[in-house]
Every structure is written in C-alpha cells, then in structure tokens.
GROMACS .gro file of N, CA and C in nm:
model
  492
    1UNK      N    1   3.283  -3.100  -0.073
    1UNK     CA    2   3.167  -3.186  -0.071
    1UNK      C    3   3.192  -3.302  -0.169
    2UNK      N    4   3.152  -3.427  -0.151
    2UNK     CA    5   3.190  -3.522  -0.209
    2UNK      C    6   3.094  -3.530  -0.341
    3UNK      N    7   3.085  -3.638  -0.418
    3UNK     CA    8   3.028  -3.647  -0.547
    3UNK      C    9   2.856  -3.728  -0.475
    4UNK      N   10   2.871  -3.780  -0.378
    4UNK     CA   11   2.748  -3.860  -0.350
    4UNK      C   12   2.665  -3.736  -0.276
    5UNK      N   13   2.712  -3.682  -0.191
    5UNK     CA   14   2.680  -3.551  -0.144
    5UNK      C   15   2.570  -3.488  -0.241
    6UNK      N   16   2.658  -3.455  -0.345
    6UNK     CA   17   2.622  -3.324  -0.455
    6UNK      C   18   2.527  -3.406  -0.543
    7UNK      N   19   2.492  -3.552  -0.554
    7UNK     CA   20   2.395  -3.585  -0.620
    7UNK      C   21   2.286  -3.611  -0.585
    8UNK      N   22   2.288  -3.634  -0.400
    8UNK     CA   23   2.180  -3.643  -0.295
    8UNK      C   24   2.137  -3.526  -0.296
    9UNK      N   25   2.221  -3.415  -0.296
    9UNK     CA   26   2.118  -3.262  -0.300
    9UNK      C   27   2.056  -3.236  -0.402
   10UNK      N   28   2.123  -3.252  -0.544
   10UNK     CA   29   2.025  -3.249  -0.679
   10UNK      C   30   1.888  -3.314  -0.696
   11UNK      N   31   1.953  -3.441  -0.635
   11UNK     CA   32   1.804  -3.505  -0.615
   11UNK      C   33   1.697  -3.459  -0.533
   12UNK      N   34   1.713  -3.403  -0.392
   12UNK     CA   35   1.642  -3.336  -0.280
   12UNK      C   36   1.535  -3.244  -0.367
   13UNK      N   37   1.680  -3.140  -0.418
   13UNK     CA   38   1.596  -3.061  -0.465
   13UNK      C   39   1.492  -3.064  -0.626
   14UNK      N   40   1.482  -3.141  -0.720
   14UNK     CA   41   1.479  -3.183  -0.818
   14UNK      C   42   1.316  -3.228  -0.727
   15UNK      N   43   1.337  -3.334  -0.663
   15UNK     CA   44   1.189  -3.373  -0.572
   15UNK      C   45   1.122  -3.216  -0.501
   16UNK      N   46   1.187  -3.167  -0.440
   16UNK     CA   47   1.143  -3.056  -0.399
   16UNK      C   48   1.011  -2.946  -0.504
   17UNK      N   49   1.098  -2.954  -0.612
   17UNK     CA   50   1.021  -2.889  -0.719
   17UNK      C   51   0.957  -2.960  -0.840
   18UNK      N   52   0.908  -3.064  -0.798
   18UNK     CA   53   0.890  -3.149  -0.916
   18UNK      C   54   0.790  -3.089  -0.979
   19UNK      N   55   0.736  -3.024  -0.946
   19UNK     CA   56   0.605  -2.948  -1.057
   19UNK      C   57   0.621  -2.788  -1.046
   20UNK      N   58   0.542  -2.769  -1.117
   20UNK     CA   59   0.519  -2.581  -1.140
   20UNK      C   60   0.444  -2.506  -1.018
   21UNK      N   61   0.363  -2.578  -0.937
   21UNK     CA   62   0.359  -2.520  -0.806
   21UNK      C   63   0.467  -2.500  -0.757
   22UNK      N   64   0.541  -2.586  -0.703
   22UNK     CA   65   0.619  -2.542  -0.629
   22UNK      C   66   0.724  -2.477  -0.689
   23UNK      N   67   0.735  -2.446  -0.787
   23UNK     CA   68   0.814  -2.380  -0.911
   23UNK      C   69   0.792  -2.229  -0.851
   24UNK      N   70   0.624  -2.176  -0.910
   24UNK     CA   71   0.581  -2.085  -0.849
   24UNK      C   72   0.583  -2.016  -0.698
   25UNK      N   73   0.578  -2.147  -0.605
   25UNK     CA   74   0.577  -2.098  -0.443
   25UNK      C   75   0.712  -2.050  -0.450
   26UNK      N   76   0.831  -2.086  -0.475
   26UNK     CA   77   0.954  -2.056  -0.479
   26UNK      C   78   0.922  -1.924  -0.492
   27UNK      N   79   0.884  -1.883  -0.604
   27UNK     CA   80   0.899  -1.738  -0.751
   27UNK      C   81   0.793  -1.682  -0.639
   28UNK      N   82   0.737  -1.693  -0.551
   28UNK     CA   83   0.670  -1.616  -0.446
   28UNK      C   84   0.745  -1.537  -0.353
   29UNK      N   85   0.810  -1.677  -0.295
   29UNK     CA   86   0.841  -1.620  -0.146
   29UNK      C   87   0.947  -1.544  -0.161
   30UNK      N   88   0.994  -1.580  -0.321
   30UNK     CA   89   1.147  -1.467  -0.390
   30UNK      C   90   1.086  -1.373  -0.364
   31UNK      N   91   1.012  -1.341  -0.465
   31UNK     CA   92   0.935  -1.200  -0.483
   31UNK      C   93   0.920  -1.136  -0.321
   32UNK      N   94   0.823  -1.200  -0.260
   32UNK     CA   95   0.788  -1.144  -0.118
   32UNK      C   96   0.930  -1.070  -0.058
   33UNK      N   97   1.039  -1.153  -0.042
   33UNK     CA   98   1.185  -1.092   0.002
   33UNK      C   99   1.233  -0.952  -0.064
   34UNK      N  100   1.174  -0.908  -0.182
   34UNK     CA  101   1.235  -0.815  -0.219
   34UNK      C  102   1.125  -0.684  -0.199
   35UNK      N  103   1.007  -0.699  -0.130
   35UNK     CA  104   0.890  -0.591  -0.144
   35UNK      C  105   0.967  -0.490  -0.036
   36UNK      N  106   0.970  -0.578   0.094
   36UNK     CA  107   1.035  -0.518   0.211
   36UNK      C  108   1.126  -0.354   0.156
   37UNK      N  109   1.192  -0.399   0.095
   37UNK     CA  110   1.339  -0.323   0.038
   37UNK      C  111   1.297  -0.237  -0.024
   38UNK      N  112   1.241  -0.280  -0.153
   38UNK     CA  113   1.242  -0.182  -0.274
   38UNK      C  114   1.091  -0.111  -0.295
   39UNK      N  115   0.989  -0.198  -0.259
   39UNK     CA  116   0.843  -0.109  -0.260
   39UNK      C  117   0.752  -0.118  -0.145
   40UNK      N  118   0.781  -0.099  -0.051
   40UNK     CA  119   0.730  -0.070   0.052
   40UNK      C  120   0.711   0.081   0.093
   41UNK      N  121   0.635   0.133   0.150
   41UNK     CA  122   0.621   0.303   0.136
   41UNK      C  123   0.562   0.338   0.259
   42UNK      N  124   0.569   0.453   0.280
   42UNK     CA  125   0.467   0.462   0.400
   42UNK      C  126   0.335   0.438   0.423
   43UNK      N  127   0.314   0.428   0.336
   43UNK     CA  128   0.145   0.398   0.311
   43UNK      C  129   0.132   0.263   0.282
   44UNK      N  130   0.188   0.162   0.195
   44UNK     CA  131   0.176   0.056   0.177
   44UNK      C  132   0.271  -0.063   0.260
   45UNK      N  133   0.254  -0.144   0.374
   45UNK     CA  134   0.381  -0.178   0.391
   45UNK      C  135   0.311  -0.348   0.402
   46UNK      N  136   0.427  -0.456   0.488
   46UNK     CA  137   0.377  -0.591   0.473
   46UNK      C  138   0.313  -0.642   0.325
   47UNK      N  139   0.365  -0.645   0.269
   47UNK     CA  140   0.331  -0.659   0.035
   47UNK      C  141   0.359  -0.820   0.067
   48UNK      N  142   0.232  -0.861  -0.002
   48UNK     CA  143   0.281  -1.000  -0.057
   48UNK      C  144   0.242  -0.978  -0.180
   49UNK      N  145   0.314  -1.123  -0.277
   49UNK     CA  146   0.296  -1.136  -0.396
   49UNK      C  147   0.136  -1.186  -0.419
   50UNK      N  148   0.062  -1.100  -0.534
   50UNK     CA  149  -0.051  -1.135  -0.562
   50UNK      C  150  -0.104  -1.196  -0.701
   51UNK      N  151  -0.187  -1.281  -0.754
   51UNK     CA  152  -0.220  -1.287  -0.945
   51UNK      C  153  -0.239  -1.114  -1.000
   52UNK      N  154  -0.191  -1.023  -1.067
   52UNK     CA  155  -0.234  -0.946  -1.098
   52UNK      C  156  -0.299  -0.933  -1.228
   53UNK      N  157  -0.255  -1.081  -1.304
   53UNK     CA  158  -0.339  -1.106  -1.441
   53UNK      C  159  -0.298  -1.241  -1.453
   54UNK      N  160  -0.321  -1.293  -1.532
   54UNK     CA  161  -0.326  -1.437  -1.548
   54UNK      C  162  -0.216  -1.462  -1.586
   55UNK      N  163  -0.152  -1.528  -1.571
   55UNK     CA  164  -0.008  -1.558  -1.539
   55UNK      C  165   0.094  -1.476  -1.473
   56UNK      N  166   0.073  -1.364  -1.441
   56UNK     CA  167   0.140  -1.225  -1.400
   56UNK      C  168   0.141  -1.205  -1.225
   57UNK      N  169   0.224  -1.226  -1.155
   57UNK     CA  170   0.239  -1.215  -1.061
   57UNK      C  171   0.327  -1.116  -0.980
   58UNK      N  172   0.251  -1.018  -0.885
   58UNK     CA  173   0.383  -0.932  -0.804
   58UNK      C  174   0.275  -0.823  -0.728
   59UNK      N  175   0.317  -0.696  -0.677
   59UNK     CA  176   0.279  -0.638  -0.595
   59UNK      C  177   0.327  -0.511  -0.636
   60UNK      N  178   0.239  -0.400  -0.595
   60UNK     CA  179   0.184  -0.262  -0.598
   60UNK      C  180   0.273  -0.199  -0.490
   61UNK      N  181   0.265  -0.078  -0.452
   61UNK     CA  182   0.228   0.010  -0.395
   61UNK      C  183   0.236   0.189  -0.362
   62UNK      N  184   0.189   0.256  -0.318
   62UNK     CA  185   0.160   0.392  -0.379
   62UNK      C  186   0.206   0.455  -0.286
   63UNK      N  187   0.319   0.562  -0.286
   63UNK     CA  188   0.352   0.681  -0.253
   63UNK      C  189   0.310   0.837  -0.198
   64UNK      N  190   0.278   0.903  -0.155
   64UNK     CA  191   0.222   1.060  -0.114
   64UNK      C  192   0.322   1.121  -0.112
   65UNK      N  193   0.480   1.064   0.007
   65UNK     CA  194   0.496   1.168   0.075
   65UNK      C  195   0.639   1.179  -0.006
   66UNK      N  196   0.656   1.340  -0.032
   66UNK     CA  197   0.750   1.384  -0.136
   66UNK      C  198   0.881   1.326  -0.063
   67UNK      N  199   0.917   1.356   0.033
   67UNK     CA  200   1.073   1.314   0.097
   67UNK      C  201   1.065   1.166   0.046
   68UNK      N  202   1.048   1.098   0.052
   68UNK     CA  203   1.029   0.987   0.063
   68UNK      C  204   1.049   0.958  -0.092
   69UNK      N  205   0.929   1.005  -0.144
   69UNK     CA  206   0.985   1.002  -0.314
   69UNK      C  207   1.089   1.076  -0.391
   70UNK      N  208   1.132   1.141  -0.290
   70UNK     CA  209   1.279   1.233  -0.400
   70UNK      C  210   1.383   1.121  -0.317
   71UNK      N  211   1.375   0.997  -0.238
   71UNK     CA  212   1.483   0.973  -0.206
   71UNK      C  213   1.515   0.890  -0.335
   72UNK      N  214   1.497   0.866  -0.416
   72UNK     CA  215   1.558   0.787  -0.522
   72UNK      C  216   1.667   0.873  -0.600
   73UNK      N  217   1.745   0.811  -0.636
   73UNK     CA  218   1.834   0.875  -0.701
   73UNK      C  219   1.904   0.834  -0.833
   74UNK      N  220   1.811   0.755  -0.882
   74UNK     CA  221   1.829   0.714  -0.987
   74UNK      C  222   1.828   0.815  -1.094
   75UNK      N  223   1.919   0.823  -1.195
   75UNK     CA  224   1.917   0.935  -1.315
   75UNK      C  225   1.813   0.962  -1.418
   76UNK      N  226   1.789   0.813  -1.424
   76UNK     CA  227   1.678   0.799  -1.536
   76UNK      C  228   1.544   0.882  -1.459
   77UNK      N  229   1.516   0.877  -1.346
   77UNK     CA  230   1.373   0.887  -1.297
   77UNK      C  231   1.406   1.012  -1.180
   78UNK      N  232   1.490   1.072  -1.123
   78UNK     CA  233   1.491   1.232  -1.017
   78UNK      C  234   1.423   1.281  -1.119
   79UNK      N  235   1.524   1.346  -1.170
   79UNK     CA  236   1.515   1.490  -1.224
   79UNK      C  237   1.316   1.485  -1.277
   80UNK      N  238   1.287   1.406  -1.337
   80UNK     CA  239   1.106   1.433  -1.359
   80UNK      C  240   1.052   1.456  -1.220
   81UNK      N  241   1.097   1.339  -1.127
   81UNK     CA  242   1.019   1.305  -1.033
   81UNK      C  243   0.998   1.471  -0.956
   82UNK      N  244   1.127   1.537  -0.961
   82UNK     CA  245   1.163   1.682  -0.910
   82UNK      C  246   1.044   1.746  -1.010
   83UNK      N  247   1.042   1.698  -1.098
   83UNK     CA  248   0.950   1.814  -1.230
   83UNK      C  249   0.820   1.786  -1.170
   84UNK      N  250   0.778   1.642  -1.137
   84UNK     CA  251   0.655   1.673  -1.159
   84UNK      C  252   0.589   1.732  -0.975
   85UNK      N  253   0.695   1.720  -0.912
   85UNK     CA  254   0.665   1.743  -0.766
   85UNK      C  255   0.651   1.891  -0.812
   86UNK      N  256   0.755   1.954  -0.843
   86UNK     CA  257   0.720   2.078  -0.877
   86UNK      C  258   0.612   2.145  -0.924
   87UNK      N  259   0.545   2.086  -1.001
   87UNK     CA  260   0.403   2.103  -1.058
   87UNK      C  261   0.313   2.075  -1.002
   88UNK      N  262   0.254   1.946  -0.926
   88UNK     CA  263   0.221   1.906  -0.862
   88UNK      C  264   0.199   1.942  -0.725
   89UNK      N  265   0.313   2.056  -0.680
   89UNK     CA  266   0.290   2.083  -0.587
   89UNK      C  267   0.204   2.119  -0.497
   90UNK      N  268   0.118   2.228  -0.606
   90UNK     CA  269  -0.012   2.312  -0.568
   90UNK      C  270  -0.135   2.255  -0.590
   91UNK      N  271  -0.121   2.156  -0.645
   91UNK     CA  272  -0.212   2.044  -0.704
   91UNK      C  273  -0.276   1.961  -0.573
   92UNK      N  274  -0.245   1.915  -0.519
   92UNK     CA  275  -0.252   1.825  -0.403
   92UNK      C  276  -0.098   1.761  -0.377
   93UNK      N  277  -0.052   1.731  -0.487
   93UNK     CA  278   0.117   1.669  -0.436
   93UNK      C  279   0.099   1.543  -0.504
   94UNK      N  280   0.248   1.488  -0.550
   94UNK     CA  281   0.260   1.399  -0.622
   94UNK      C  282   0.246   1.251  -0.553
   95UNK      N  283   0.211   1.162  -0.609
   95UNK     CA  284   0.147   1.032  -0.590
   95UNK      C  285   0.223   0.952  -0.671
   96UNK      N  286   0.317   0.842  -0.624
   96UNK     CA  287   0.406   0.736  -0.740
   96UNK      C  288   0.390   0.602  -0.693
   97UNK      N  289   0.341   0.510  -0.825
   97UNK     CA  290   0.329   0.419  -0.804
   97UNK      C  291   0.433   0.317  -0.814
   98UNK      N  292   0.492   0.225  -0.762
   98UNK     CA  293   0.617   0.101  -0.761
   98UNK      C  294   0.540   0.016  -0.774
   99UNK      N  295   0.603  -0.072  -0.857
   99UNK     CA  296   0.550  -0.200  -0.901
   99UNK      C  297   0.669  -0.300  -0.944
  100UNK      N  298   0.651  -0.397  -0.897
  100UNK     CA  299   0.753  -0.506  -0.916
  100UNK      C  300   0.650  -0.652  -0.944
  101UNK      N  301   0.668  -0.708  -1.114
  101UNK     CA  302   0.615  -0.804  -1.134
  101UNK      C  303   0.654  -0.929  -1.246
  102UNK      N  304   0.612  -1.043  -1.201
  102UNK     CA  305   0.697  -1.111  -1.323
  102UNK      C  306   0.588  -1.191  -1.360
  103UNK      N  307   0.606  -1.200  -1.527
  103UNK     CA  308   0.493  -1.259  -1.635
  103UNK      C  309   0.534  -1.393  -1.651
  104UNK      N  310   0.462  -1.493  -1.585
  104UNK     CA  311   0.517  -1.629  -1.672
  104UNK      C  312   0.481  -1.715  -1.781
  105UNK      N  313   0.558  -1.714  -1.893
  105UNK     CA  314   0.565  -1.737  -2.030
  105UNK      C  315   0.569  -1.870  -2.029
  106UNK      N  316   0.651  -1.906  -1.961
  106UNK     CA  317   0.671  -2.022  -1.943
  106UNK      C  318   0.763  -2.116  -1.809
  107UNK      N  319   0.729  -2.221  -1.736
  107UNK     CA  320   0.768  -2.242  -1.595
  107UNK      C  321   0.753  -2.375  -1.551
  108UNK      N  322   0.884  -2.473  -1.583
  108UNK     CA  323   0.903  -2.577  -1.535
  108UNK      C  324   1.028  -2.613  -1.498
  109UNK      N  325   1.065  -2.760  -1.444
  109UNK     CA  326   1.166  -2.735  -1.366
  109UNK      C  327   1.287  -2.728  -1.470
  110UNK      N  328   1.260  -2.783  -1.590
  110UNK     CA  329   1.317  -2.820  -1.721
  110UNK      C  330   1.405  -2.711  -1.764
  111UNK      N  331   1.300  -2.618  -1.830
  111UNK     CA  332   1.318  -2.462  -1.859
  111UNK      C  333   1.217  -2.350  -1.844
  112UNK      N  334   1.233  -2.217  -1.850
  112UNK     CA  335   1.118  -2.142  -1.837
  112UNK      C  336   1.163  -1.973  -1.883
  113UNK      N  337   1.103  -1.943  -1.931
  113UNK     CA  338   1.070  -1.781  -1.977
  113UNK      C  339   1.002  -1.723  -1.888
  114UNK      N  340   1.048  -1.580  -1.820
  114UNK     CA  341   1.002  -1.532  -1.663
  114UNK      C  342   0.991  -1.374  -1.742
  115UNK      N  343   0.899  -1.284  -1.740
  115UNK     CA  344   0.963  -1.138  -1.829
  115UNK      C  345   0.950  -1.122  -1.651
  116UNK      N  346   1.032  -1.038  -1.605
  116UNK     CA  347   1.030  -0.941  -1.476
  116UNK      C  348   0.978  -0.797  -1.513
  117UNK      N  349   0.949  -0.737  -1.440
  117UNK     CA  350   0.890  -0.546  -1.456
  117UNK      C  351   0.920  -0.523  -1.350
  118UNK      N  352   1.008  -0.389  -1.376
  118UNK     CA  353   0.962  -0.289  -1.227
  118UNK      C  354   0.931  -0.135  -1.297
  119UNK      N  355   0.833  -0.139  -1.196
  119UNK     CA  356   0.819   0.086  -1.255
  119UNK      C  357   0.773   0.140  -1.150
  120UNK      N  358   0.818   0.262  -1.188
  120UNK     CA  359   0.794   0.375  -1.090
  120UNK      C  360   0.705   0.466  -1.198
  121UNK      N  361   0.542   0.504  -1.138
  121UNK     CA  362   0.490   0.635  -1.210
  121UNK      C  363   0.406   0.692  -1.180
  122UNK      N  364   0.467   0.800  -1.227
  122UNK     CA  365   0.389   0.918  -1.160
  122UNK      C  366   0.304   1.000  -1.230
  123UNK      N  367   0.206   0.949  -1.298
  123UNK     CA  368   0.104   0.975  -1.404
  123UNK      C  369  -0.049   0.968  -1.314
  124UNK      N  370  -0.036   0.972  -1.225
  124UNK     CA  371  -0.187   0.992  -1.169
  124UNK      C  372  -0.264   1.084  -1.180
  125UNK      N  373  -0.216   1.234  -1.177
  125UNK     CA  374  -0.284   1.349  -1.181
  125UNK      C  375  -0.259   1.389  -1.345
  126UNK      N  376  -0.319   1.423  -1.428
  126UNK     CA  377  -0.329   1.448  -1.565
  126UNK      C  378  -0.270   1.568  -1.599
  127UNK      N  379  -0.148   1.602  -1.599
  127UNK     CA  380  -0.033   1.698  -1.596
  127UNK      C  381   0.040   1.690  -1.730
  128UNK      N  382   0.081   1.797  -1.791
  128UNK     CA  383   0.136   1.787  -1.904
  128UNK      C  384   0.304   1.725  -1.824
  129UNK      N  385   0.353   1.651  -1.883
  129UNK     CA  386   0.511   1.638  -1.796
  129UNK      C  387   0.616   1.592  -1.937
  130UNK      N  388   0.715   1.556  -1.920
  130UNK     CA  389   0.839   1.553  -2.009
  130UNK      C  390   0.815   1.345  -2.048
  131UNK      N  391   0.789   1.327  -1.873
  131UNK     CA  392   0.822   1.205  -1.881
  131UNK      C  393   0.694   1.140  -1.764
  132UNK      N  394   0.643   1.079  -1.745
  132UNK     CA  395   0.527   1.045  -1.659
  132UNK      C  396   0.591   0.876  -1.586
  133UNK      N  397   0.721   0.781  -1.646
  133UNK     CA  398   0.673   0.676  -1.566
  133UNK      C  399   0.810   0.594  -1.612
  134UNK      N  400   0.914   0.556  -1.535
  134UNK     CA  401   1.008   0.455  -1.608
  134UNK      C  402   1.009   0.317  -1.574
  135UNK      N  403   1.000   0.246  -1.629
  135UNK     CA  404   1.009   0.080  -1.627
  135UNK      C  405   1.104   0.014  -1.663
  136UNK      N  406   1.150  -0.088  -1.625
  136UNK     CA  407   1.278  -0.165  -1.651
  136UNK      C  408   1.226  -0.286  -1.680
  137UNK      N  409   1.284  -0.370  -1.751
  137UNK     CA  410   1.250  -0.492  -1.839
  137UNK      C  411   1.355  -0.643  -1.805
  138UNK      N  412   1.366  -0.721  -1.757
  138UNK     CA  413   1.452  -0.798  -1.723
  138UNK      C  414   1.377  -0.959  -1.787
  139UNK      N  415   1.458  -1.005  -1.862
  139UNK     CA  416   1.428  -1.146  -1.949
  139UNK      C  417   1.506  -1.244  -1.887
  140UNK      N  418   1.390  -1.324  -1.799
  140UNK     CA  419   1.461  -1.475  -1.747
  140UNK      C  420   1.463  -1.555  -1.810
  141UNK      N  421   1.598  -1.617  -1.895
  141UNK     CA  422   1.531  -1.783  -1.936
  141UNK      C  423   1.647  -1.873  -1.865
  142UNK      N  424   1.574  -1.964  -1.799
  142UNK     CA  425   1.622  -2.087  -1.776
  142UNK      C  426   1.629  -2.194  -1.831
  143UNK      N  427   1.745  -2.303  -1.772
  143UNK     CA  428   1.675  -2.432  -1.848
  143UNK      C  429   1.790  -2.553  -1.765
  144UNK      N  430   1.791  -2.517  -1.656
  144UNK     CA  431   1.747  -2.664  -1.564
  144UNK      C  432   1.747  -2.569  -1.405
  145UNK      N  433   1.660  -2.640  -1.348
  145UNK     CA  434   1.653  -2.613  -1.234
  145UNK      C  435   1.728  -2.555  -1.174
  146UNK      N  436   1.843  -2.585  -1.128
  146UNK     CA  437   1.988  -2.512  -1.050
  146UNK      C  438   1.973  -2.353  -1.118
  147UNK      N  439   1.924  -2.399  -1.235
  147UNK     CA  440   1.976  -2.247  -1.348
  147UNK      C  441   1.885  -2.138  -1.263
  148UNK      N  442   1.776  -2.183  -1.276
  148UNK     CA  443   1.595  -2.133  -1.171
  148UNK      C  444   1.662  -2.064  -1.019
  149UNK      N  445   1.702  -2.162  -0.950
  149UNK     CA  446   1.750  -2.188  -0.822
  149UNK      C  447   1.873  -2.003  -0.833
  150UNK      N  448   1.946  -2.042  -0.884
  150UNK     CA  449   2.059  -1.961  -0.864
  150UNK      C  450   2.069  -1.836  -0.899
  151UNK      N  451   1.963  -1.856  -1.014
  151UNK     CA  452   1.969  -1.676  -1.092
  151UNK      C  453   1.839  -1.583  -1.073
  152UNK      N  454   1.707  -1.645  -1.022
  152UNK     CA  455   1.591  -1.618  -0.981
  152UNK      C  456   1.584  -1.451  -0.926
  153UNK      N  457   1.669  -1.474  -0.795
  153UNK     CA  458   1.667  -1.360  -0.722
  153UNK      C  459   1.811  -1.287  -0.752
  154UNK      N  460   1.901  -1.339  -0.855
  154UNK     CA  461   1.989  -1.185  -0.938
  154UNK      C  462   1.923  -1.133  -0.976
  155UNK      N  463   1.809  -1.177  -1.115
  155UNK     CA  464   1.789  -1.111  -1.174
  155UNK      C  465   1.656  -0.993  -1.116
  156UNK      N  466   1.602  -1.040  -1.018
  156UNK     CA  467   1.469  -0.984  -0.957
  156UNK      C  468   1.562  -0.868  -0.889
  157UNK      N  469   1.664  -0.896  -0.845
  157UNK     CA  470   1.780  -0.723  -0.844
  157UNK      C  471   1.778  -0.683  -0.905
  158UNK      N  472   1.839  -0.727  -1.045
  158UNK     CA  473   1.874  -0.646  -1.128
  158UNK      C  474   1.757  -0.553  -1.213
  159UNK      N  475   1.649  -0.615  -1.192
  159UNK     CA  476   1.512  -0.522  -1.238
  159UNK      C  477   1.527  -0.440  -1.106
  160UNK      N  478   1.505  -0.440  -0.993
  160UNK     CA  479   1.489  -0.316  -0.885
  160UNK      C  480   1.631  -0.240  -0.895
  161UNK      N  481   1.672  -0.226  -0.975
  161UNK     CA  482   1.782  -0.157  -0.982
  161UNK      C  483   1.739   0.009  -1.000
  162UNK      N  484   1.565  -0.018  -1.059
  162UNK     CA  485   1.496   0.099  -1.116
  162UNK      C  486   1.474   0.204  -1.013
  163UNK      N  487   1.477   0.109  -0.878
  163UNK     CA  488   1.385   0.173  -0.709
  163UNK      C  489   1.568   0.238  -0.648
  164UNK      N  490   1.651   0.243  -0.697
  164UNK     CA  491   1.744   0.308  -0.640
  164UNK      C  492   1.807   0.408  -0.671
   0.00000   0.00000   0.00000
C-alpha cells in the first residue's frame, strides 16, 4: 500500500471516530461480537450490550443447566463449579451467572482507560462453598486511535479467557 493510501485511511478513520460516541458505538458492537461465544446460555441468548452503571457497559446472563455449566474447563473455576453442583444438587441445582463488562475511565480518540470484567458466579443460593465466583480483570490503555482500533477486541479475549 502506498504512503497516500495509508494516510487517506488514517484520515477516514480519524473522521469516522471523531468523538466519543462513536468511540463507544465501536466498544458496542465489539462487545456485542463476543456475547454470541462466551455468554450466551440456554436461557439467555441474542445479548446486546447494555448501561449497567454509569459509565459501565456489557451484558449478563444466567445459567440452570448443569451440562452446560460443567462444560468449562477452566482450572481456576471446575473443580468449585463441581463443588457447588454437588451441593446444590438437592437444593434445586446450581444457577451461574457470566458477565462480561467494561468501565470507562476514560474514552477518546486521543487516549483512554477501558477496565474490562468477566465473571462467572455461582453465589446465588446461600451455601457455605470454598469459593463462590471468579473474575478476571483486564486494563486497557490507549493512546491514539489505531492503538483503540487494533487492541480493543484482543484484549476483550483475553478477559473471556475466564468462560473457557
């Protein structure tokens, strides 16, 4: 690609996002792409991104059915999830909530501070347990656009890393 090329697209996109709306619509329709995959359930499906607090944006959704929740196989989070199904069993059965959300600290095309969350927990029924809920923590900072553009949806992986 030539040099006039690559400065006509900077520019495109640079106009594209000239403000924090469309900053945000971006940091949406990201988000929306990853519900499909990682928190979608039988019970909850079609997730869009919602305000869940004031500046805090992302999507829910809740679990019943045990197959379904022992398919994770993540280390940090089986072995409870097995504990508390176990307990739970006779109870009515375990219930886990997924959540995938990102706090914005700060969000322009300039630079911006993004905290990401994902958790899985299974603290609904009031059970003595070892461990009730794990969350993962992922710190975006940017600071020019392209930076926004390119690393947005790594790092929104690398937080659902929790759902596998």
């Amino acid at each position: 690609m030539d040099h006039k090329k690559i400065v006509d697209q900077k520019i495109k996109v640079s106009q594209q996002y000239s403000n924090n709306k469309e900053l945000i619509d971006y940091l949406v329709e990201t988000m929306n792409n990853f519900y499909y995959r990682y928190l979608e359930t039988t019970q909850d499906k079609d997730l869009h991104t919602q305000e869940l607090a004031t500046q805090v944006l992302g999507a829910q959704s809740t679990e019943t059915n045990s197959m379904e929740i022992l398919k994770i196989k993540n280390l940090q989070v089986r072995p409870h999830l097995i504990e508390a199904a176990k307990i739970l069993g006779a109870r009515g059965g375990l219930t886990v909530t997924y959540g995938l959300l990102s706090e914005l600290k700060e969000i322009s095309p300039e630079k911006g501070l993004i905290i990401i969350r994902s958790r899985i927990d299974w603290s609904k029924i009031p059970v003595e347990l070892s461990k009730s809920f794990e969350e993962k923590k992922v710190i975006f900072e940017y600071h020019s656009l392209g930076e926004f553009r390119k690393n947005l949806a790594l790092k929104l992986e690398e937080a659902c890393e929790i759902f596998l």
